[in-house]
mmCIF file of C-alpha atoms in Angstrom:
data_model
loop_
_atom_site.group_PDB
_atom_site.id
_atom_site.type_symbol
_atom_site.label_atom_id
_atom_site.label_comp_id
_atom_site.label_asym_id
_atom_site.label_seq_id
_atom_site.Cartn_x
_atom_site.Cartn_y
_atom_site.Cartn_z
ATOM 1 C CA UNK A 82 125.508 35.631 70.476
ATOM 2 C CA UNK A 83 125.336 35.047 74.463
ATOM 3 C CA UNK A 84 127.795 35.059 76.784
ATOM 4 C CA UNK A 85 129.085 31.653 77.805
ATOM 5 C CA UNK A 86 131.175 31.074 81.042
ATOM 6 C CA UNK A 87 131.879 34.800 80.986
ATOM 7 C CA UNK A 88 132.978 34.351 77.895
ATOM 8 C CA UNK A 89 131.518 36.003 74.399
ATOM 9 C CA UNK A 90 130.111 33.769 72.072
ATOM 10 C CA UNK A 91 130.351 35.191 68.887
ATOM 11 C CA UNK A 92 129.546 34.330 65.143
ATOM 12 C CA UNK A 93 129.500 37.055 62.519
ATOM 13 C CA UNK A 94 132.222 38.580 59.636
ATOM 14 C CA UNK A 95 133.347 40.448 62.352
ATOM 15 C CA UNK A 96 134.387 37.542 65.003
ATOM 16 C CA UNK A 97 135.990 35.761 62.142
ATOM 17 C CA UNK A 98 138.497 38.965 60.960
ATOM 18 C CA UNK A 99 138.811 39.525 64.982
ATOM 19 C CA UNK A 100 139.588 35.631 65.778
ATOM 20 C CA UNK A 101 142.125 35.543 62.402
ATOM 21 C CA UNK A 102 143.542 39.274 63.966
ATOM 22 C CA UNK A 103 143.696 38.525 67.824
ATOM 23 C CA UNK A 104 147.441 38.168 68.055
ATOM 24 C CA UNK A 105 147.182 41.619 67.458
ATOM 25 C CA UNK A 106 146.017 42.337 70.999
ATOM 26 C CA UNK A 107 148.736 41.608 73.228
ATOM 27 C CA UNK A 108 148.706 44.438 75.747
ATOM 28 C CA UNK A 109 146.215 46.735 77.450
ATOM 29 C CA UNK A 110 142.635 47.229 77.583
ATOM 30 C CA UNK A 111 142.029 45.531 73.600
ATOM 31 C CA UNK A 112 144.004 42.568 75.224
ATOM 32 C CA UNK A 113 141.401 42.607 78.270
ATOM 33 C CA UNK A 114 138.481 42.686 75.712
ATOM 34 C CA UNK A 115 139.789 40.289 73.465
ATOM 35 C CA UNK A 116 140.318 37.476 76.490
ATOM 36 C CA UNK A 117 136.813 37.556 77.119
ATOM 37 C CA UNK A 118 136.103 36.565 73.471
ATOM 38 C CA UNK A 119 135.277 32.659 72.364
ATOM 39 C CA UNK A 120 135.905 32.211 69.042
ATOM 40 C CA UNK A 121 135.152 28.794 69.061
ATOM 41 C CA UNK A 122 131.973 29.401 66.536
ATOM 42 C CA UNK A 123 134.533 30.768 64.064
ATOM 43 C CA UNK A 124 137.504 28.651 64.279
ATOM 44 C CA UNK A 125 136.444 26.286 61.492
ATOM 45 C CA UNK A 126 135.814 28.491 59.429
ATOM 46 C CA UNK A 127 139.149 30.512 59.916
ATOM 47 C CA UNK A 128 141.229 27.159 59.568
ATOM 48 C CA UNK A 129 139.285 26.616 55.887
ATOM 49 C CA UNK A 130 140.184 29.770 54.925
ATOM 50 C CA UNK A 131 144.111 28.978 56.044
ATOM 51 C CA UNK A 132 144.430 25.903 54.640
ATOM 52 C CA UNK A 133 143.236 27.390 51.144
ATOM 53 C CA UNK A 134 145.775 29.848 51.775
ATOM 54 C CA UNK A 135 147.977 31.069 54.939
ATOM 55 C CA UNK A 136 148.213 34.184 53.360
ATOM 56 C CA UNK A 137 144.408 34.819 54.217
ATOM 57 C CA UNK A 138 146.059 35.703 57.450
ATOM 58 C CA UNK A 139 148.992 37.659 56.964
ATOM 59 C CA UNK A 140 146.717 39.829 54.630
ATOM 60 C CA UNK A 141 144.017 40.787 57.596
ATOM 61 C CA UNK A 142 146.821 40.602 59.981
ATOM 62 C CA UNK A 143 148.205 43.523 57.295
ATOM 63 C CA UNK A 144 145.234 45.630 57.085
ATOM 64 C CA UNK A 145 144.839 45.432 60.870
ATOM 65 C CA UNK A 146 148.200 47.002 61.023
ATOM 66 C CA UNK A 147 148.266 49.451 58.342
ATOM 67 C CA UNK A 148 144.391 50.636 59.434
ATOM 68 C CA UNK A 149 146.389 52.054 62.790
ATOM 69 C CA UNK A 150 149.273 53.362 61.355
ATOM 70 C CA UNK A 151 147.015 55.320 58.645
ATOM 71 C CA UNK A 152 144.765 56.191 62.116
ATOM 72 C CA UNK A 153 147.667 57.259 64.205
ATOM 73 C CA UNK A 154 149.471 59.586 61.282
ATOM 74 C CA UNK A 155 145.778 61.272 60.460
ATOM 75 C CA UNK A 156 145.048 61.595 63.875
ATOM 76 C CA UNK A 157 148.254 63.657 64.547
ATOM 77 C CA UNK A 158 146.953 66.160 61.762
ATOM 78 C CA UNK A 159 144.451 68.262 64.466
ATOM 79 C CA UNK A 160 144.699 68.644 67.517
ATOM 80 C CA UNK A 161 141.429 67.570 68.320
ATOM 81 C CA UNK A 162 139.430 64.813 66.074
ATOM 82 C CA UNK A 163 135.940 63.013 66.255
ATOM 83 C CA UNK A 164 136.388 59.636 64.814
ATOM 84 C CA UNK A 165 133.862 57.415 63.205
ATOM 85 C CA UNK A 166 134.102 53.854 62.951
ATOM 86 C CA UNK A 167 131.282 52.628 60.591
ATOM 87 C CA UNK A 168 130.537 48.945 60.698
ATOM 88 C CA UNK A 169 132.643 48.560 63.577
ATOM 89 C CA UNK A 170 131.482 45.469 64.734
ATOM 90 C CA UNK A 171 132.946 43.562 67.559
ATOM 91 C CA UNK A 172 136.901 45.169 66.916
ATOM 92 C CA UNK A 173 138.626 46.938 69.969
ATOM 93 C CA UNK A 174 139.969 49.570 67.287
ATOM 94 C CA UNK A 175 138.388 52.257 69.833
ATOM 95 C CA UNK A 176 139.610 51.429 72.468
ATOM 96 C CA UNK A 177 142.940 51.334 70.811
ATOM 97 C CA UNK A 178 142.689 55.072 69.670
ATOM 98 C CA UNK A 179 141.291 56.083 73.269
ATOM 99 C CA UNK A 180 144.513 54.749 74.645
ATOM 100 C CA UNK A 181 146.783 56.103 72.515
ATOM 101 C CA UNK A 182 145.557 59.645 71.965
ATOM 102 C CA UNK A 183 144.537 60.964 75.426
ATOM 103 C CA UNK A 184 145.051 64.795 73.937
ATOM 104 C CA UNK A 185 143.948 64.457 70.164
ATOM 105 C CA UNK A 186 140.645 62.936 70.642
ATOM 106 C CA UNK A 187 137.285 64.874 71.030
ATOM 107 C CA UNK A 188 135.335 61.973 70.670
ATOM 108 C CA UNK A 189 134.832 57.975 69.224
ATOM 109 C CA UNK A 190 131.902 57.001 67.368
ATOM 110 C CA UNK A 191 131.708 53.089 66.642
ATOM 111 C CA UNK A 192 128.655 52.565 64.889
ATOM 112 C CA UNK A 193 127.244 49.105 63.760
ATOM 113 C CA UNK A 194 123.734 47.514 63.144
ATOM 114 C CA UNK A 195 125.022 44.505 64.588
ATOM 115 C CA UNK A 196 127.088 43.260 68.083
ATOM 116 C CA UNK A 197 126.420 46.873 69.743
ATOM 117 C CA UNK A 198 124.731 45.564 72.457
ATOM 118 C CA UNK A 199 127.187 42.521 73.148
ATOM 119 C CA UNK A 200 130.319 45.348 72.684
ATOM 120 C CA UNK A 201 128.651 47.542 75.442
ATOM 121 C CA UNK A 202 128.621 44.606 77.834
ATOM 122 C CA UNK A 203 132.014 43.555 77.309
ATOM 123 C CA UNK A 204 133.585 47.383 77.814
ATOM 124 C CA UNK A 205 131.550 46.837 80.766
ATOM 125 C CA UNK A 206 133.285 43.878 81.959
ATOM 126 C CA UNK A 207 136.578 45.519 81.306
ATOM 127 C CA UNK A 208 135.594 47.998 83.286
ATOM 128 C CA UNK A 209 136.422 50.015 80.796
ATOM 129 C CA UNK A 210 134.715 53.626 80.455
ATOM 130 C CA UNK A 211 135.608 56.462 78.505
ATOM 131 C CA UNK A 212 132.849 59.020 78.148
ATOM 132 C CA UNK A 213 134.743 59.773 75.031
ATOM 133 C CA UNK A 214 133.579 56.592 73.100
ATOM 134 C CA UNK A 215 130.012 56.103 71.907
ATOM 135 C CA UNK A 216 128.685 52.679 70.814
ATOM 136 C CA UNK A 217 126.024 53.602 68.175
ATOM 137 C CA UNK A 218 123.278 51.356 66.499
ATOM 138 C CA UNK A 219 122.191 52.424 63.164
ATOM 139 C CA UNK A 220 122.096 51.089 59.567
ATOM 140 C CA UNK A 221 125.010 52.583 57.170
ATOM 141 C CA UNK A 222 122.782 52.510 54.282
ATOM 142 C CA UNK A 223 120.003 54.808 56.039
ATOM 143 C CA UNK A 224 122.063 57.951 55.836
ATOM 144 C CA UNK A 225 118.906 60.037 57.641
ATOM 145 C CA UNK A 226 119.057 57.668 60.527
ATOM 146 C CA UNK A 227 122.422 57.064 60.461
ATOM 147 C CA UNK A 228 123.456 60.961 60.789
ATOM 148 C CA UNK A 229 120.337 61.729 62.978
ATOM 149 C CA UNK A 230 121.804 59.558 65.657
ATOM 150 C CA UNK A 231 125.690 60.806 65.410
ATOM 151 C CA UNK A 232 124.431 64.414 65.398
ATOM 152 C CA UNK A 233 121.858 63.636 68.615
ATOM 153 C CA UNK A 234 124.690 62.252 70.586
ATOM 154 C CA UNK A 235 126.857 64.824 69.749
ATOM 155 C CA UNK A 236 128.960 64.175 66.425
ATOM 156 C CA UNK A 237 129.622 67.883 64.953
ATOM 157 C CA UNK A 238 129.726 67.972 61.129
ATOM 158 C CA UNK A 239 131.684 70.884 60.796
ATOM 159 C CA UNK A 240 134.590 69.621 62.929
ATOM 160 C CA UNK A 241 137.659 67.604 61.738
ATOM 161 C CA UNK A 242 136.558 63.830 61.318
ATOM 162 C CA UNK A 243 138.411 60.777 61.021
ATOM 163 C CA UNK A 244 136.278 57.915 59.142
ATOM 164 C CA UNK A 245 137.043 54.114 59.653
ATOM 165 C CA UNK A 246 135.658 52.419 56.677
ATOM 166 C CA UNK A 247 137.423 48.942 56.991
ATOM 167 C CA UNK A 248 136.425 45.844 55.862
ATOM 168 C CA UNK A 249 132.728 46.883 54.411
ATOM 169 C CA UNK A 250 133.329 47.933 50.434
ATOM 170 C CA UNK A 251 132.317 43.881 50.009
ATOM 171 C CA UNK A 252 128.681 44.168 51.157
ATOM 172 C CA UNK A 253 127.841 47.616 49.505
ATOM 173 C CA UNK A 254 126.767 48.446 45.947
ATOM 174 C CA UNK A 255 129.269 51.864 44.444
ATOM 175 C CA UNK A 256 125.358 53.944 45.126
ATOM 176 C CA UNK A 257 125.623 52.608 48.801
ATOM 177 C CA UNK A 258 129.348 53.688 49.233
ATOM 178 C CA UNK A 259 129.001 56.755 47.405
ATOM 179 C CA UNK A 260 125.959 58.263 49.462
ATOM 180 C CA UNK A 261 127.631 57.359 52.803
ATOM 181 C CA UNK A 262 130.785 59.303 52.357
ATOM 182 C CA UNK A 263 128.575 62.363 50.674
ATOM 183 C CA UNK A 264 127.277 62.497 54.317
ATOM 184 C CA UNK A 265 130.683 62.915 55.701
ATOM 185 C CA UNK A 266 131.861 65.509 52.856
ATOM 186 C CA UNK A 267 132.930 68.927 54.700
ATOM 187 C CA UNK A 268 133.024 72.266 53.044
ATOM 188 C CA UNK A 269 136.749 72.500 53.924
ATOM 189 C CA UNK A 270 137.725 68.963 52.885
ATOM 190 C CA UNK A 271 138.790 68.554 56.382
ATOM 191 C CA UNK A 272 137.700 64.949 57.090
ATOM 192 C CA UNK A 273 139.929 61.927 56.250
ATOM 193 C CA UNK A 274 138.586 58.314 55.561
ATOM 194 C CA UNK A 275 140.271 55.115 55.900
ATOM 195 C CA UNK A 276 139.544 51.986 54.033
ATOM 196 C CA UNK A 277 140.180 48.804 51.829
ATOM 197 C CA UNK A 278 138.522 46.955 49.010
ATOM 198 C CA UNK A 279 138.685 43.539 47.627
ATOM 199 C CA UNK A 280 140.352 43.591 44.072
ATOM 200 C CA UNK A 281 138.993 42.128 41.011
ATOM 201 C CA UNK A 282 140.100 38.984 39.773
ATOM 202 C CA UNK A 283 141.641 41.119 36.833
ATOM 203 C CA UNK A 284 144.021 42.879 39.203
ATOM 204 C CA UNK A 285 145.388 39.675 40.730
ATOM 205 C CA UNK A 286 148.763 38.562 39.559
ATOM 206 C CA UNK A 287 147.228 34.361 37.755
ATOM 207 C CA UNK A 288 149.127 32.472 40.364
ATOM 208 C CA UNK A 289 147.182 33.717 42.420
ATOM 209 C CA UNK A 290 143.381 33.841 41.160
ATOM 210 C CA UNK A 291 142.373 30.230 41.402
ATOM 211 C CA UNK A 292 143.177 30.725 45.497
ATOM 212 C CA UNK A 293 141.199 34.022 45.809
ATOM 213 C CA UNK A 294 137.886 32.155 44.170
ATOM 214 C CA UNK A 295 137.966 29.669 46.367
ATOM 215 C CA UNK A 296 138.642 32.186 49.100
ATOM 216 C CA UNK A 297 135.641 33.918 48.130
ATOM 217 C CA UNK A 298 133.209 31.032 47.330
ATOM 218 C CA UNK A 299 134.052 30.091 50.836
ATOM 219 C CA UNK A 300 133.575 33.516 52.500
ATOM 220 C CA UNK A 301 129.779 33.743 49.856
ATOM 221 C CA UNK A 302 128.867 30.782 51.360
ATOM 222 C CA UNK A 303 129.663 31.524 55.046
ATOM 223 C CA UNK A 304 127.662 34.558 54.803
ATOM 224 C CA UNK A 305 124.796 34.080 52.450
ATOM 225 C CA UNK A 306 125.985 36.386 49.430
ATOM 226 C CA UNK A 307 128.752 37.051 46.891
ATOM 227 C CA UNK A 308 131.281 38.929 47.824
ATOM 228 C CA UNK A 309 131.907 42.510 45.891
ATOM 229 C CA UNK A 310 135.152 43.185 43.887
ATOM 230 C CA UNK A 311 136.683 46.632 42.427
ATOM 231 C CA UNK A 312 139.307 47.379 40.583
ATOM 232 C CA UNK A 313 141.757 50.289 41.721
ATOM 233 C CA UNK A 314 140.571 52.261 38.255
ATOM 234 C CA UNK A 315 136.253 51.958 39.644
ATOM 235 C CA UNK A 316 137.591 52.739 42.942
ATOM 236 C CA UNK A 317 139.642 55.835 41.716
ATOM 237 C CA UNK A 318 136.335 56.753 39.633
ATOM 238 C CA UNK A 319 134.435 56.708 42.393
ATOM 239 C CA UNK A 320 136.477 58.989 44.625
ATOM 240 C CA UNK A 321 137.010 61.374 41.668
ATOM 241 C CA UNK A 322 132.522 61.842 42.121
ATOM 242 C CA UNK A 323 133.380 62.450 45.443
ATOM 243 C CA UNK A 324 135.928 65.300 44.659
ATOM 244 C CA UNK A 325 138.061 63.390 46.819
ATOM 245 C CA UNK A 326 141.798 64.551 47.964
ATOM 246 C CA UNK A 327 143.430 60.623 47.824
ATOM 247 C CA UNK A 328 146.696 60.752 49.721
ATOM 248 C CA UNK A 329 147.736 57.307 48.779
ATOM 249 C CA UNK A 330 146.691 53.488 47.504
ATOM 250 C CA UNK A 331 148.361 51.024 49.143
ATOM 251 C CA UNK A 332 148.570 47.333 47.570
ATOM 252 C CA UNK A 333 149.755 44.523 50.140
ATOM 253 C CA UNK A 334 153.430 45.124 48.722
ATOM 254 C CA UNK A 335 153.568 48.230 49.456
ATOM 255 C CA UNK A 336 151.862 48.376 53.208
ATOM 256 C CA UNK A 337 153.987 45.194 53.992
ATOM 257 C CA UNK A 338 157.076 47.726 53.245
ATOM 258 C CA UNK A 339 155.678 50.369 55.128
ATOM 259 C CA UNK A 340 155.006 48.499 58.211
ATOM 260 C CA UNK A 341 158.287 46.081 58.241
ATOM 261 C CA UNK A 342 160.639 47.822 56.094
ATOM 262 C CA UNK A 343 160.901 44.865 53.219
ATOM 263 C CA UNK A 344 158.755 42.464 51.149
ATOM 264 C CA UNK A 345 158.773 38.764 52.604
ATOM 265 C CA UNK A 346 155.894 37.632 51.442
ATOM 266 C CA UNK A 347 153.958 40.522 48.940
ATOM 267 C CA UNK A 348 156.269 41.207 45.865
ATOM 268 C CA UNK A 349 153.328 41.443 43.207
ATOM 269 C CA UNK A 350 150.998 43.913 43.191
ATOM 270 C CA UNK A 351 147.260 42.369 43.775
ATOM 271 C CA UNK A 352 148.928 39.914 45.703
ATOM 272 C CA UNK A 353 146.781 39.271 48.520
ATOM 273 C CA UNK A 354 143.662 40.715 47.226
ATOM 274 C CA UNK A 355 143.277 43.801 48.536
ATOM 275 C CA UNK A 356 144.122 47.677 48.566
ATOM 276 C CA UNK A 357 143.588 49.932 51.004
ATOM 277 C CA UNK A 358 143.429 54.082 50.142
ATOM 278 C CA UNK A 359 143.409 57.043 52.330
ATOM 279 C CA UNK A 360 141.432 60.272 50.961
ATOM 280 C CA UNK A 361 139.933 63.728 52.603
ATOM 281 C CA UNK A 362 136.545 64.615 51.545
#
């Protein structure tokens, strides 16, 4: 990554959800950051992935959307939150919170091993600063190091916590995903976690399956590595080890109704590939 005519070079996962997302961004300071951005490293990638499918976009486009109206009804549930955003890459999602939540907010943790450094320097050029918002590097999978540096810059365990956990279930093993969110268990299940997961080819309606291999050979290729898929019964499992409180799974159908108040273009479920869930641990 450098920066290129004042502009952000970028190629990683991240760039490529954020260039596929940007329309997103159309007003205040995540529209500042994102204008700095060249996504020209990405683009062909992003127009391979359309022309398999266009609904490669309406789906991230989706879980863009529903991953702030989940954030904006959990936030309202204390009156003052910490919120972690693990693997939070290159996405203006804190800024977005900082904006909208002047009173509810105690503090925003986005922590990444990757892009930290390049984020940092363009909140700088925004002239953006916050002394809410904390840009953390640390590896998800090293829970000691990755708690060591929330606590040391001033995370509180025993406070009410938020947890972003969007877009990462595909490059963790269940053991990976399962100690991370142990970390984040409270005594008085007072922390709520966001996040999605790609759905097994089992769960996907046939019409549908032959596009969503070739979605993923694409994406395994791009990035080095297959791709992991769960079906809504492991991911249930897996939350019931946790002693989880799940408030809802969402399936594109269902989000797409919750966001625009009718199905257009998500009438199966497993349409689209993914779920998202919201759970307190």
């Amino acid at each position: 990554m450098r920066i290129l005519e004042n502009k952000l070079t970028v190629a990683s996962t991240s760039a490529l959800v954020l260039s596929v997302a940007k329309s997103l961004y159309q007003d205040g300071w995540s529209y500042e950051y994102i204008s700095r951005i060249d996504f020209s490293a990405v683009e062909k990638l992003a127009e391979e992935l359309y022309n398999i499918t266009p609904l490669f976009q309406d789906v991230l486009l989706i879980r863009k959307r529903m991953v702030r109206h989940l954030v904006t009804q959990l936030m309202l549930q204390h009156p003052r939150q910490q919120v972690c955003i693990l693997g939070a890459g290159l996405d203006p999602l804190g800024l977005k919170i900082a904006e909208d939540f002047p009173i509810h907010l105690k503090a925003i943790y986005e922590i990444d091993n990757a892009c930290v450094e390049e984020k940092k320097e363009l909140y700088a050029a925004i002239s953006f600063d916050d002394d809410r918002l904390y840009h953390l590097h640390a590896d998800l999978t090293n829970i000691p190091l990755l708690m060591q540096t929330l606590i040391d810059t001033g995370y509180n365990p025993d406070e009410p916590t938020l947890i972003v956990f969007e877009g990462i279930m595909p490059y963790i093993s269940e053991e990976q995903f399962l100690r991370i969110m142990r970390a984040f268990c409270s005594r008085t299940r007072n922390n709520a976690v966001v996040m999605d997961y790609m759905l097994q080819n089992e769960d996907l309606p046939f019409n549908f399956v032959s596009r969503a291999n070739d979605i993923l050979e694409v994406l395994g290729s791009a990035f080095g590595m297959p791709l992991r898929q769960f079906s809504r019964k492991k991911i249930l499992n897996l939350l019931s080890l946790l002693e989880a409180e799940i408030f809802e799974v969402y399936d594109m159908q269902a989000a797409e109704y919750i966001l625009n108040g009718h199905n257009k273009k998500y009438h199966l479920r497993g349409e689209g590939m993914l779920e998202m869930v919201a759970f307190s641990i």
